[in-house]
Amino acid sequence: MNADRKPVHHAVYDTLADWETGHATAYLARAGYEIRTVGPSIDSVTSIGGLRIQPDLPLDDVRPEDSSLLILPGGDLWDTGDDLAPFARKAREFLDAGVPVAAICGATAGLAREGLLDDRAHTSAVSFYLAATGYGGGERYVDADAVTDGKLITAGPTEPVAFAREIFRLLGVYEGEVLDAWYRLFHDSDAEAYAVLEQAGGQ
């Protein structure tokens, strides 16, 4: 791991959508970032896909100054109660400190309920999904695969590759032609993009 880079913190909780963040974490790790999992506590959690995950640390122990990024995956619990509200409050703490947050799928609804999307361009699964939260940011909704506004990245559940692309762009993991090639390879199965990545050492 690159000692000069602060860890990336990845939230984990029961029902987390385990397909949404794999592209991002795999290539962040390859780029030298330590990935640390953050749970409500250090008790193990189970994803939608049945994967059991032992968190590295509890949410209360995470500080923005010790992190490069907070990743919030989707999960059924975002829409069935307030169990995950503390993660949305932690996202506010990160953004207030100028540390990036990346939220996908149901996590965007959690941020909407926290008021974090009222004044930021954002996206999600569909606009009416967020509208159901009663949030005040409907006019800032963008119909796009993923959206970055300042230090906040949002994406819908069908866009894990675009979600990763925006994370790489924001953190400077890949840029320009290499970033475009990475996206084309994993989103479009563009074989020509592989050669670009091989030449740049980004694959």
Short mmCIF file of C-alpha atoms in Angstrom, two decimals:
data_model
loop_
_atom_site.label_atom_id
_atom_site.label_comp_id
_atom_site.label_asym_id
_atom_site.label_seq_id
_atom_site.Cartn_x
_atom_site.Cartn_y
_atom_site.Cartn_z
CA MET A 1 0.00 0.00 0.00
CA ASN A 2 1.08 3.58 -0.63
CA ALA A 3 1.89 5.05 2.75
CA ASP A 4 1.28 8.57 1.42
CA ARG A 5 -2.36 7.82 0.68
CA LYS A 6 -5.00 7.75 3.36
CA PRO A 7 -7.32 4.73 3.35
CA VAL A 8 -10.60 4.56 1.50
CA HIS A 9 -13.46 3.73 3.87
CA HIS A 10 -16.19 1.45 2.51
CA ALA A 11 -19.41 1.25 4.48
CA VAL A 12 -20.81 -2.25 5.04
CA TYR A 13 -24.15 -3.19 6.52
CA ASP A 14 -26.74 -5.94 6.27
CA THR A 15 -28.42 -6.03 2.81
CA LEU A 16 -25.60 -4.06 1.15
CA ALA A 17 -25.67 -4.40 -2.64
CA ASP A 18 -22.37 -6.19 -3.15
CA TRP A 19 -22.21 -5.74 -6.96
CA GLU A 20 -22.16 -1.95 -6.85
CA THR A 21 -18.68 -1.12 -5.57
CA GLY A 22 -16.41 -3.97 -6.70
CA HIS A 23 -14.97 -2.19 -9.74
CA ALA A 24 -14.11 0.81 -7.61
CA THR A 25 -12.52 -1.04 -4.69
CA ALA A 26 -10.54 -3.46 -6.86
CA TYR A 27 -8.83 -0.74 -8.85
CA LEU A 28 -8.40 1.60 -5.89
CA ALA A 29 -6.56 -1.25 -4.17
CA ARG A 30 -4.44 -1.80 -7.28
CA ALA A 31 -3.62 1.90 -7.21
CA GLY A 32 -2.26 1.59 -3.68
CA TYR A 33 -5.21 2.55 -1.52
CA GLU A 34 -5.98 0.53 1.59
CA ILE A 35 -9.69 -0.35 1.67
CA ARG A 36 -11.10 -0.36 5.19
CA THR A 37 -14.62 -1.63 5.83
CA VAL A 38 -16.83 0.30 8.22
CA GLY A 39 -19.87 -1.23 9.89
CA PRO A 40 -22.46 -0.03 12.40
CA SER A 41 -20.26 -1.99 14.84
CA ILE A 42 -17.54 -4.60 14.37
CA ASP A 43 -20.16 -7.37 14.24
CA SER A 44 -20.26 -9.19 10.91
CA VAL A 45 -22.83 -8.15 8.30
CA THR A 46 -24.38 -10.03 5.39
CA SER A 47 -24.78 -8.62 1.89
CA ILE A 48 -27.74 -9.13 -0.42
CA GLY A 49 -25.65 -11.79 -2.14
CA GLY A 50 -25.09 -13.67 1.11
CA LEU A 51 -21.47 -12.60 1.62
CA ARG A 52 -20.51 -12.28 5.27
CA ILE A 53 -18.20 -9.34 5.98
CA GLN A 54 -16.33 -8.57 9.18
CA PRO A 55 -15.98 -4.77 9.43
CA ASP A 56 -12.52 -3.39 10.13
CA LEU A 57 -13.88 -0.69 12.40
CA PRO A 58 -17.16 0.79 13.64
CA LEU A 59 -18.63 3.93 12.10
CA ASP A 60 -18.08 5.95 15.28
CA ASP A 61 -14.32 5.49 14.91
CA VAL A 62 -14.11 6.91 11.37
CA ARG A 63 -12.79 10.45 11.05
CA PRO A 64 -12.72 12.42 7.79
CA GLU A 65 -9.15 13.57 8.42
CA ASP A 66 -8.01 9.95 8.34
CA SER A 67 -9.69 9.13 5.03
CA SER A 68 -9.40 9.70 1.29
CA LEU A 69 -13.01 8.78 0.55
CA LEU A 70 -16.18 7.34 2.08
CA ILE A 71 -18.05 4.88 -0.16
CA LEU A 72 -21.71 4.21 0.60
CA PRO A 73 -23.24 1.26 -1.31
CA GLY A 74 -26.93 0.65 -1.71
CA GLY A 75 -28.87 -1.72 0.49
CA ASP A 76 -32.47 -2.55 1.35
CA LEU A 77 -32.05 -1.03 4.80
CA TRP A 78 -31.79 2.47 3.31
CA ASP A 79 -35.51 2.28 2.51
CA THR A 80 -36.92 0.30 5.42
CA GLY A 81 -36.17 2.53 8.39
CA ASP A 82 -33.53 4.70 10.02
CA ASP A 83 -30.91 2.01 10.69
CA LEU A 84 -28.48 3.52 8.19
CA ALA A 85 -29.15 7.19 8.98
CA PRO A 86 -25.88 7.39 10.97
CA PHE A 87 -23.99 6.66 7.74
CA ALA A 88 -25.72 9.61 6.05
CA ARG A 89 -24.78 11.81 9.01
CA LYS A 90 -21.19 10.60 8.67
CA ALA A 91 -21.34 11.59 4.99
CA ARG A 92 -22.30 15.11 6.06
CA GLU A 93 -19.31 15.16 8.39
CA PHE A 94 -17.02 14.13 5.53
CA LEU A 95 -18.41 16.68 3.09
CA ASP A 96 -18.25 19.46 5.69
CA ALA A 97 -14.57 18.57 6.13
CA GLY A 98 -13.94 18.63 2.37
CA VAL A 99 -13.41 14.86 2.13
CA PRO A 100 -15.13 13.05 -0.78
CA VAL A 101 -18.20 10.84 -0.48
CA ALA A 102 -19.42 8.42 -3.15
CA ALA A 103 -22.98 7.09 -2.84
CA ILE A 104 -24.77 4.66 -5.12
CA CYS A 105 -28.32 3.30 -5.33
CA GLY A 106 -30.20 3.38 -2.01
CA ALA A 107 -27.45 5.38 -0.35
CA THR A 108 -28.48 8.34 -2.51
CA ALA A 109 -31.89 8.25 -0.84
CA GLY A 110 -30.18 8.28 2.53
CA LEU A 111 -28.25 11.38 1.53
CA ALA A 112 -31.45 12.96 0.21
CA ARG A 113 -33.15 12.43 3.56
CA GLU A 114 -30.13 14.00 5.26
CA GLY A 115 -30.51 17.09 3.06
CA LEU A 116 -27.18 16.59 1.31
CA LEU A 117 -28.67 16.60 -2.20
CA ASP A 118 -30.76 19.74 -1.86
CA ASP A 119 -28.03 22.01 -3.18
CA ARG A 120 -25.85 19.61 -5.20
CA ALA A 121 -26.25 18.14 -8.67
CA HIS A 122 -26.90 14.42 -8.29
CA THR A 123 -28.43 11.31 -9.77
CA SER A 124 -29.88 8.01 -8.59
CA ALA A 125 -31.95 5.11 -9.95
CA VAL A 126 -34.75 7.40 -11.17
CA SER A 127 -35.89 10.85 -10.13
CA PHE A 128 -39.16 9.71 -8.55
CA TYR A 129 -37.25 7.33 -6.26
CA LEU A 130 -35.59 10.30 -4.62
CA ALA A 131 -38.74 12.42 -4.82
CA ALA A 132 -40.41 9.88 -2.53
CA THR A 133 -38.02 10.92 0.25
CA GLY A 134 -39.60 14.39 0.28
CA TYR A 135 -36.23 16.05 -0.23
CA GLY A 136 -35.79 19.54 -1.62
CA GLY A 137 -33.31 18.86 -4.40
CA GLY A 138 -35.53 17.66 -7.23
CA GLU A 139 -34.45 20.51 -9.50
CA ARG A 140 -30.82 19.43 -9.13
CA TYR A 141 -31.48 15.87 -10.33
CA VAL A 142 -29.49 14.91 -13.43
CA ASP A 143 -30.50 12.02 -15.69
CA ALA A 144 -26.99 10.59 -16.10
CA ASP A 145 -25.06 7.40 -15.33
CA ALA A 146 -23.10 9.08 -12.52
CA VAL A 147 -22.69 12.66 -11.35
CA THR A 148 -19.92 14.46 -9.49
CA ASP A 149 -20.61 17.79 -7.80
CA GLY A 150 -17.63 19.04 -5.85
CA LYS A 151 -16.68 16.26 -3.44
CA LEU A 152 -19.88 14.23 -3.86
CA ILE A 153 -20.40 11.40 -6.35
CA THR A 154 -23.80 9.77 -6.93
CA ALA A 155 -24.92 6.96 -9.22
CA GLY A 156 -27.78 4.55 -9.78
CA PRO A 157 -27.73 0.79 -9.11
CA THR A 158 -27.11 -0.18 -12.74
CA GLU A 159 -23.99 1.96 -13.09
CA PRO A 160 -21.16 0.45 -11.00
CA VAL A 161 -18.63 1.10 -13.78
CA ALA A 162 -19.57 4.77 -14.18
CA PHE A 163 -19.56 5.07 -10.38
CA ALA A 164 -15.99 3.76 -10.32
CA ARG A 165 -15.02 6.05 -13.21
CA GLU A 166 -16.10 9.12 -11.24
CA ILE A 167 -14.21 7.94 -8.16
CA PHE A 168 -11.03 7.41 -10.18
CA ARG A 169 -11.42 10.85 -11.75
CA LEU A 170 -11.97 12.60 -8.44
CA LEU A 171 -9.03 10.89 -6.73
CA GLY A 172 -6.76 11.17 -9.79
CA VAL A 173 -6.29 7.40 -10.07
CA TYR A 174 -6.79 7.52 -13.85
CA GLU A 175 -7.14 10.55 -16.08
CA GLY A 176 -7.80 11.49 -19.68
CA GLU A 177 -7.35 8.78 -22.28
CA VAL A 178 -6.55 6.11 -19.69
CA LEU A 179 -9.72 6.83 -17.70
CA ASP A 180 -11.77 6.75 -20.88
CA ALA A 181 -10.15 3.47 -21.93
CA TRP A 182 -10.82 1.89 -18.53
CA TYR A 183 -14.48 2.84 -18.79
CA ARG A 184 -14.81 1.60 -22.37
CA LEU A 185 -13.20 -1.73 -21.48
CA PHE A 186 -15.41 -2.51 -18.51
CA HIS A 187 -18.62 -0.82 -19.63
CA ASP A 188 -18.55 -1.53 -23.37
CA SER A 189 -16.22 -4.56 -23.59
CA ASP A 190 -14.14 -2.52 -26.03
CA ALA A 191 -11.10 -4.68 -26.77
CA GLU A 192 -9.18 -1.77 -28.26
CA ALA A 193 -9.29 -0.05 -24.88
CA TYR A 194 -7.29 -2.91 -23.38
CA ALA A 195 -4.21 -1.95 -25.39
CA VAL A 196 -4.39 1.62 -24.09
CA LEU A 197 -4.51 0.38 -20.51
CA GLU A 198 -1.70 -2.11 -21.05
CA GLN A 199 0.52 0.62 -22.45
CA ALA A 200 -0.31 2.94 -19.55
CA GLY A 201 -0.02 0.23 -16.90
CA GLY A 202 -3.61 0.82 -15.84
CA GLN A 203 -4.95 -2.72 -16.28
#
